[in-house]
PDB file of C-alpha atoms and ligand atoms in Angstrom:
ATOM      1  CA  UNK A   5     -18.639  15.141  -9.963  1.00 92.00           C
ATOM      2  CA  UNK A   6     -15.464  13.347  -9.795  1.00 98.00           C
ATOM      3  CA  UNK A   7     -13.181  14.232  -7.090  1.00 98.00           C
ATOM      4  CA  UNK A   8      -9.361  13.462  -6.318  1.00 99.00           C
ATOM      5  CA  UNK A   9      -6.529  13.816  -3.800  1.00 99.00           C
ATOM      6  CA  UNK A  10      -3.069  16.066  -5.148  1.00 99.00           C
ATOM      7  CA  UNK A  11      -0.752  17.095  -2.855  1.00 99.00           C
ATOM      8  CA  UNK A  12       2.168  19.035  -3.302  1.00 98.00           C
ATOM      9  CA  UNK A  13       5.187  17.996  -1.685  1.00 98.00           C
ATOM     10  CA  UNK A  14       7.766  19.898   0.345  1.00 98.00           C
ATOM     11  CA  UNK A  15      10.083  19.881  -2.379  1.00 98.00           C
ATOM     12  CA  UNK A  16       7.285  21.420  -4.944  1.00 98.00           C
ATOM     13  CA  UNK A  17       6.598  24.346  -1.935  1.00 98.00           C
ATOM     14  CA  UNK A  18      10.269  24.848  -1.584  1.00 98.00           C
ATOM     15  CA  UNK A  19      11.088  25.108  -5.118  1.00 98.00           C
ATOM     16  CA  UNK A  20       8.245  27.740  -5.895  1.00 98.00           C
ATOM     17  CA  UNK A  21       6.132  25.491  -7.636  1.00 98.00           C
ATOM     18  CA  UNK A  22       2.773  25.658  -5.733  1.00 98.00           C
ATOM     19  CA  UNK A  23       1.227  28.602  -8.312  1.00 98.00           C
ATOM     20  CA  UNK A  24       2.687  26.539 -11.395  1.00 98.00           C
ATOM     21  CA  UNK A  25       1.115  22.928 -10.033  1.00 98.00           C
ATOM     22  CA  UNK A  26      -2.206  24.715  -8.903  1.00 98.00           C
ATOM     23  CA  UNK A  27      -2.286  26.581 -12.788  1.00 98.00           C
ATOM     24  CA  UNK A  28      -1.809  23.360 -14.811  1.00 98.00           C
ATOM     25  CA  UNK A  29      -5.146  22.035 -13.007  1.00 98.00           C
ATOM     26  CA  UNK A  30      -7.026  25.278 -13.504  1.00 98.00           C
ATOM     27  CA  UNK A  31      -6.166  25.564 -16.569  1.00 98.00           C
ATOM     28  CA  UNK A  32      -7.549  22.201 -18.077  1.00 98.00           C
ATOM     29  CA  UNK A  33     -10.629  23.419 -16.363  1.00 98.00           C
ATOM     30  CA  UNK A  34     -10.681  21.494 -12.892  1.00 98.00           C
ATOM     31  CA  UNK A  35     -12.462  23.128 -10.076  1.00 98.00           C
ATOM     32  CA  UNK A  36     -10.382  23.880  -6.523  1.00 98.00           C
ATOM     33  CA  UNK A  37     -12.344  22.952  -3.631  1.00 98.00           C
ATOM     34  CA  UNK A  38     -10.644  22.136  -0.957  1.00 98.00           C
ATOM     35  CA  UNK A  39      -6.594  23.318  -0.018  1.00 98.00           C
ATOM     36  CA  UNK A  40      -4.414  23.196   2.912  1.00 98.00           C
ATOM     37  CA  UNK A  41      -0.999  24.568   3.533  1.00 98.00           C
ATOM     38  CA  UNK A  42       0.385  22.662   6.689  1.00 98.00           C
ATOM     39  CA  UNK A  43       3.518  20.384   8.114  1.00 98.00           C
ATOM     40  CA  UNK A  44       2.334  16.832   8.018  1.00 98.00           C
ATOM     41  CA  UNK A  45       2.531  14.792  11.112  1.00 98.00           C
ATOM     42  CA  UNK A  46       3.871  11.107  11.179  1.00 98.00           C
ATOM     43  CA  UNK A  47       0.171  10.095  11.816  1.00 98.00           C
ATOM     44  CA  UNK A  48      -1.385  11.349   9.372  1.00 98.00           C
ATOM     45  CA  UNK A  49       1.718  10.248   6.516  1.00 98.00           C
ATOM     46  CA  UNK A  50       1.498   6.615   7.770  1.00 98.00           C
ATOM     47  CA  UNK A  51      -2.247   6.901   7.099  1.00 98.00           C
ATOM     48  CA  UNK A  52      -1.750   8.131   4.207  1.00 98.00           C
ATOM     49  CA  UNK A  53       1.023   5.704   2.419  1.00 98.00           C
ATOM     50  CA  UNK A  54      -0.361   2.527   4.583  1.00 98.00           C
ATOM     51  CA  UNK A  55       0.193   0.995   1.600  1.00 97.00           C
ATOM     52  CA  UNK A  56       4.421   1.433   1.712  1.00 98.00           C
ATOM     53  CA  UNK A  57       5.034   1.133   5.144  1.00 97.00           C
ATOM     54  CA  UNK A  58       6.735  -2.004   4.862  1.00 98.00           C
ATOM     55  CA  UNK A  59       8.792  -0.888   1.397  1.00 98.00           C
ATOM     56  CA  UNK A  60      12.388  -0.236   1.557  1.00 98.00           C
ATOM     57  CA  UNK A  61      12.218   3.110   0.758  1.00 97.00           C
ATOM     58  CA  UNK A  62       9.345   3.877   3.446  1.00 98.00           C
ATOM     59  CA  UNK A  63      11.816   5.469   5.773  1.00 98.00           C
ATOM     60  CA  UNK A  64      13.614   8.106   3.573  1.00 98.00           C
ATOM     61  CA  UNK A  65      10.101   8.734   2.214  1.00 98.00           C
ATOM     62  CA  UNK A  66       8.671   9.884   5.534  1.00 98.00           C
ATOM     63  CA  UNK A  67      11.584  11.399   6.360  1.00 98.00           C
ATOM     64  CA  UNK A  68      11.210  13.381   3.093  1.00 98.00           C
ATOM     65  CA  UNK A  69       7.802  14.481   3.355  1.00 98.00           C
ATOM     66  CA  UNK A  70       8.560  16.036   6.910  1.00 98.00           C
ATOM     67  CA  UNK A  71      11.113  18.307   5.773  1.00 98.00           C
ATOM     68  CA  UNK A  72       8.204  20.931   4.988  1.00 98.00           C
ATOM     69  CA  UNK A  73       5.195  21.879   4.494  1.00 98.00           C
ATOM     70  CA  UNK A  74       3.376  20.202   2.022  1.00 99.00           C
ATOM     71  CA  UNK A  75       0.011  21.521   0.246  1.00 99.00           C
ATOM     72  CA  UNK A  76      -2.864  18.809   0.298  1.00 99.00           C
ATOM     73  CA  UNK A  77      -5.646  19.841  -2.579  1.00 99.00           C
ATOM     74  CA  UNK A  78      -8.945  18.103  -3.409  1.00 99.00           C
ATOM     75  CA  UNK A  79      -9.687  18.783  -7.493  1.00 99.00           C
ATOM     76  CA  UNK A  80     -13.433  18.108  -9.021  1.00 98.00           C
ATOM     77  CA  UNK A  81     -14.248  17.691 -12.245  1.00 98.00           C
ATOM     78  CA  UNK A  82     -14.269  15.399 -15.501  1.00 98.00           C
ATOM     79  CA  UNK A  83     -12.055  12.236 -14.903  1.00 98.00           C
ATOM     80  CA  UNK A  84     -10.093  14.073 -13.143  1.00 99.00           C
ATOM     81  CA  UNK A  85      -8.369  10.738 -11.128  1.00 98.00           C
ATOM     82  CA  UNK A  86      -7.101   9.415 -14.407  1.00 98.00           C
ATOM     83  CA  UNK A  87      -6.536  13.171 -15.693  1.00 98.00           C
ATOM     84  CA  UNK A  88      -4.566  14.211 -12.785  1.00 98.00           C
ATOM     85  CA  UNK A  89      -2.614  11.175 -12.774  1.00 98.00           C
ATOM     86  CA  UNK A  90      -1.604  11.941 -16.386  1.00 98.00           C
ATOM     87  CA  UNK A  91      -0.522  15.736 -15.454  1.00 98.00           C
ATOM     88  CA  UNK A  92       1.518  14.276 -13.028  1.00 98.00           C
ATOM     89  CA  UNK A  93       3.474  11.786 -15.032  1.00 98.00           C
ATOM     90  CA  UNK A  94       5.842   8.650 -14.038  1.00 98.00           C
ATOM     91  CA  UNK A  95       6.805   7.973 -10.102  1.00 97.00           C
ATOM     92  CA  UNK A  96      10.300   8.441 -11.669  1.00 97.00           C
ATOM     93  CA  UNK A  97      10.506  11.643 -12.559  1.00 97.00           C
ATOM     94  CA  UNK A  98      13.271  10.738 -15.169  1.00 97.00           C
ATOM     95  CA  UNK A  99      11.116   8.568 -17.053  1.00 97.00           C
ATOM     96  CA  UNK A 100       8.171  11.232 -17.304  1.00 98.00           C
ATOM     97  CA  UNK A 101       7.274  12.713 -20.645  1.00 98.00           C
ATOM     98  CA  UNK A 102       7.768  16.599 -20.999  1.00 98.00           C
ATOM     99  CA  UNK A 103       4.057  18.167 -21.156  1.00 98.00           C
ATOM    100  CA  UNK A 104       3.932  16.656 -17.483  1.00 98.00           C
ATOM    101  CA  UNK A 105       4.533  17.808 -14.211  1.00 98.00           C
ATOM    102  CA  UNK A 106       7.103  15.456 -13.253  1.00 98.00           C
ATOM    103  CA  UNK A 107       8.753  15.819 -16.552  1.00 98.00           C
ATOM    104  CA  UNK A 108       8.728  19.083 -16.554  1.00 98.00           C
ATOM    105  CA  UNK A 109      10.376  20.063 -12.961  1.00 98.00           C
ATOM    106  CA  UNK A 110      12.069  17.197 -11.934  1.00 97.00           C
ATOM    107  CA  UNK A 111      14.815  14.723 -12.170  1.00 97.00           C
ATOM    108  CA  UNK A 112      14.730  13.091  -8.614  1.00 96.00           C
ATOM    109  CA  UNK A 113      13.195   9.631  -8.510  1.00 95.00           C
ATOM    110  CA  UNK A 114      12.071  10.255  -4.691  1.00 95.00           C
ATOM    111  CA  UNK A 115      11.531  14.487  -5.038  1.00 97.00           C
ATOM    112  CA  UNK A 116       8.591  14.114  -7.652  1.00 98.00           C
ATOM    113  CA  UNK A 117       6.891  17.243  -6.071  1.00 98.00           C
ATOM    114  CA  UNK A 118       3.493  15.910  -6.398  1.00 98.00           C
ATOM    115  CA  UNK A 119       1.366  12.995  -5.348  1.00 98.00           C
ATOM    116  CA  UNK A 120      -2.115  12.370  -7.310  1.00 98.00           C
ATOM    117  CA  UNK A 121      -4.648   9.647  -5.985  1.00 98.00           C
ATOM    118  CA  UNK A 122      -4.261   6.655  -8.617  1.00 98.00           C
ATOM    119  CA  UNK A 123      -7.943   5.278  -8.366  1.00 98.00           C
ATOM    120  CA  UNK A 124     -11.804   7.095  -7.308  1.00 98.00           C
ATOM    121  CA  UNK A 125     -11.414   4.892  -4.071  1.00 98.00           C
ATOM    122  CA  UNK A 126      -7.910   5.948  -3.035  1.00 98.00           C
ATOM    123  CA  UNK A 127      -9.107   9.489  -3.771  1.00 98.00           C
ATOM    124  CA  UNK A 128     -12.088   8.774  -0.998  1.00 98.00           C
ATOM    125  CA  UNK A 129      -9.760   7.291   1.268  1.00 98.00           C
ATOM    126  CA  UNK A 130      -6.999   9.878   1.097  1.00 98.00           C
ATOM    127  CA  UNK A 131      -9.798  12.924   0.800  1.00 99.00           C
ATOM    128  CA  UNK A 132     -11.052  11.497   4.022  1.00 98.00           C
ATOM    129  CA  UNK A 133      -7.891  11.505   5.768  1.00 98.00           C
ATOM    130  CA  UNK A 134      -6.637  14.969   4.899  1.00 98.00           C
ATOM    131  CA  UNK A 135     -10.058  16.709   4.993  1.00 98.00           C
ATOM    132  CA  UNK A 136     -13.049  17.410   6.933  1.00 98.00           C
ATOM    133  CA  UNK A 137     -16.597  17.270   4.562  1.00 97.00           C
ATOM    134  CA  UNK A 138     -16.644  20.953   6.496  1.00 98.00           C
ATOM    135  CA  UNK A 139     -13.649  22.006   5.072  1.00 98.00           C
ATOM    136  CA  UNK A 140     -14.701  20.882   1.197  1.00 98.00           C
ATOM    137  CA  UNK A 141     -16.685  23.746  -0.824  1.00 94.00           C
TER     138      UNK A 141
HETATM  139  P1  ATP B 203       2.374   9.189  -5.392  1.00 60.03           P
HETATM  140  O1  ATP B 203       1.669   8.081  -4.629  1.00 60.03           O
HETATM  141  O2  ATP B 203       3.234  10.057  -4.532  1.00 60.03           O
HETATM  142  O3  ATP B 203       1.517   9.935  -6.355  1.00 60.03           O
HETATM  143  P2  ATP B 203       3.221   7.236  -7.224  1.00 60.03           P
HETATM  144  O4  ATP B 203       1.866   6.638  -7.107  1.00 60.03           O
HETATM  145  O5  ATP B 203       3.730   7.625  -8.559  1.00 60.03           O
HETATM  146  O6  ATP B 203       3.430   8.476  -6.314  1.00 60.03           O
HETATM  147  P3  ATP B 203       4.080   5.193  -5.409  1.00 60.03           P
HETATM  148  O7  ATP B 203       4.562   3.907  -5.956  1.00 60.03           O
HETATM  149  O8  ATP B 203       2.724   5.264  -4.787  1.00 60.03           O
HETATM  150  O9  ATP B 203       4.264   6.277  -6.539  1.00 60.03           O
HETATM  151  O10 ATP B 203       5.166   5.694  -4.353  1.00 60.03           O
HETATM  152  C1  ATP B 203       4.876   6.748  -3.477  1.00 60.03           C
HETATM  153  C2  ATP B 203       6.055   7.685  -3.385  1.00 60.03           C
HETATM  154  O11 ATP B 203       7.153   7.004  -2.783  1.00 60.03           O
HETATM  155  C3  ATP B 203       6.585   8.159  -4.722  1.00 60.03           C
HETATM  156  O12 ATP B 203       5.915   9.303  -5.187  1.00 60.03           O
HETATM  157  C4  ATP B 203       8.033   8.457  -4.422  1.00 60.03           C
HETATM  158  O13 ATP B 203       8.162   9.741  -3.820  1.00 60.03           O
HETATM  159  C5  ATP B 203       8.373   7.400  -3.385  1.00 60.03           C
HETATM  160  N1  ATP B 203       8.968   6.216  -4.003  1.00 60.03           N
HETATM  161  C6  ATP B 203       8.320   5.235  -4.669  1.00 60.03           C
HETATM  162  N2  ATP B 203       9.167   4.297  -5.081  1.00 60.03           N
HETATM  163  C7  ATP B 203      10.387   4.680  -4.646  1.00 60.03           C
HETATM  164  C8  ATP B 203      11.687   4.137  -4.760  1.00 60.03           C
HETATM  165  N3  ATP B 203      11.923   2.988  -5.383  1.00 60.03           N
HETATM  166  N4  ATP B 203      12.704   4.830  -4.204  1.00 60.03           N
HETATM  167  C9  ATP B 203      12.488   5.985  -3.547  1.00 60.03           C
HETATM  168  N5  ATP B 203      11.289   6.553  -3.417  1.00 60.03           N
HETATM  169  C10 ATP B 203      10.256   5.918  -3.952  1.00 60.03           C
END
């Protein structure tokens, strides 16, 4: 079954949001199988946006995403890459329709509360970095 990476950022865990993000994806059915609640390292962030590091906004995005725990998930099911994506909504939170995460909770271009893997082979990549096989039911 399809698989992809969602993790919720520190300004989803600070806000309270972790049950609300984790019930939207149960309740259109996908399966939980792998969760973590941790403070990223700079390693493992650089890994994991590789493809911004040279981006303007790199910098105030690390910065951002080590200013708390953050909750990396792996979801299964149905299309779920393209699905999750959709829950998720717009980069720009401002710009995301209501019915979606982003549009529902935020306003912040650069606290969107949630990333989602945008393609099955990012999902691999950024499942790989974040988890052990071990640690996936
Ligand atoms: P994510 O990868 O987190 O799911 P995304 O795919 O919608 O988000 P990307 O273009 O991959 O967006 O950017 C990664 C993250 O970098 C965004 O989620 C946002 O937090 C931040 N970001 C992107 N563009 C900007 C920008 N112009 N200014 C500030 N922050 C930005």
């Amino acid at each position: 079954d399809e698989r992809t990476f969602i993790m919720i950022k520190p300004d989803g865990v600070q806000r309270g949001l972790v049950g609300s993000i984790i019930s939207r994806f149960e309740n259109r059915g996908y399966q939980l199988i792998g969760m973590k609640f941790q403070l990223a390292s700079k390693q493992i962030l650089e890994k994991h946006y590789e493809e911004h590091i040279n981006k303007p906004f790199f910098p105030s995005l690390l910065n951002f995403m080590l200013t708390g725990p953050v909750v990396p998930m792996v979801w299964q099911g149905k299309d779920v890459v393209k699905q999750g994506r959709a829950m998720l909504g717009q980069t720009n939170p401002l710009t995301s329709a209501p019915g979606t995460i982003r549009g529902d909770f935020g306003i912040v271009m650069q606290k969107n509360l949630v990333h989602g893997s945008d393609s099955v082979e990012s999902a691999k990549r950024e499942i790989a970095i974040w988890f052990q096989d071990s640690e996936l039911t």
